[in-house]
XYZ file of C-alpha atoms in Angstrom:
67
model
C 80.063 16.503 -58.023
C 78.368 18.737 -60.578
C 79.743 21.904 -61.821
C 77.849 24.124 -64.598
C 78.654 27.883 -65.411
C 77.113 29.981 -67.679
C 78.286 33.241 -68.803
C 76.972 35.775 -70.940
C 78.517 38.993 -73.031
C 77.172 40.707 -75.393
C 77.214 39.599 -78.773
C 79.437 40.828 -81.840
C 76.231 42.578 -83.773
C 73.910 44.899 -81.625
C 70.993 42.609 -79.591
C 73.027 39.520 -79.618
C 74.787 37.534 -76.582
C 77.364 35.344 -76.617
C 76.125 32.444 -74.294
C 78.875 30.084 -72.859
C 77.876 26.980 -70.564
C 80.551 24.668 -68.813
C 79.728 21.619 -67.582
C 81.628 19.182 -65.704
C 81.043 15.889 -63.915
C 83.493 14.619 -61.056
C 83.058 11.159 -59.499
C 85.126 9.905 -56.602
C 83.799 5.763 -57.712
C 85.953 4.627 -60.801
C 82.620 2.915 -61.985
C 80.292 6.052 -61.650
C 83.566 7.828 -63.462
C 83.009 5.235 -66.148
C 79.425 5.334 -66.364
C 79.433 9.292 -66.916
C 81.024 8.576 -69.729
C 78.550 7.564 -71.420
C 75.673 9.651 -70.803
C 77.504 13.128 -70.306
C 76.592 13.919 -73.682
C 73.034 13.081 -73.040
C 72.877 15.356 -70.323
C 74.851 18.442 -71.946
C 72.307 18.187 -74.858
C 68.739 18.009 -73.081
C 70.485 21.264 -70.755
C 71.399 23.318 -73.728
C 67.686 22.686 -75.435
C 66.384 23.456 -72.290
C 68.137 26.573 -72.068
C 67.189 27.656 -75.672
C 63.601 26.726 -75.568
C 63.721 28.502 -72.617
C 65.185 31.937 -74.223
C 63.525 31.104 -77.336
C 59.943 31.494 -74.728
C 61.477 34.661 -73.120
C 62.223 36.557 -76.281
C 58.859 35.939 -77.962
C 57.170 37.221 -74.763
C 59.148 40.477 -75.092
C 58.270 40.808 -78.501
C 62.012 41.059 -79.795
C 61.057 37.708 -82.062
C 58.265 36.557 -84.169
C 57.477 33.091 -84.095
């Protein structure tokens, strides 16, 4: 199974959010276990650019950022 949360709170300085994502993988095969291993990272890290090129897209359409 796949689990991902995300949770967001406002930010320490006025217009900033604190963005916090979770991830975790659970296999019930010892071999897909092992196999996770090695790509988890790969997987967290294309997610979180995702994310940010996402938001990045969002805040320039809102005109809060200039590119």
């Amino acid at each position: 199974s796949l689990v991902n949360q995300w949770s967001f709170e406002d930010g320490t300085r006025p217009g900033t959010t604190l963005v916090t994502f979770d991830v975790a993988f659970h296999f019930h095969n010892s071999l897909h276990a092992s196999a996770s291993q090695h790509f988890f990272h790969e997987v967290h890290a294309r997610l979180l650019t995702a994310f940010l090129k996402r938001a990045r897209q969002l805040e320039l359409e809102r005109g809060k950022v200039q590119s």
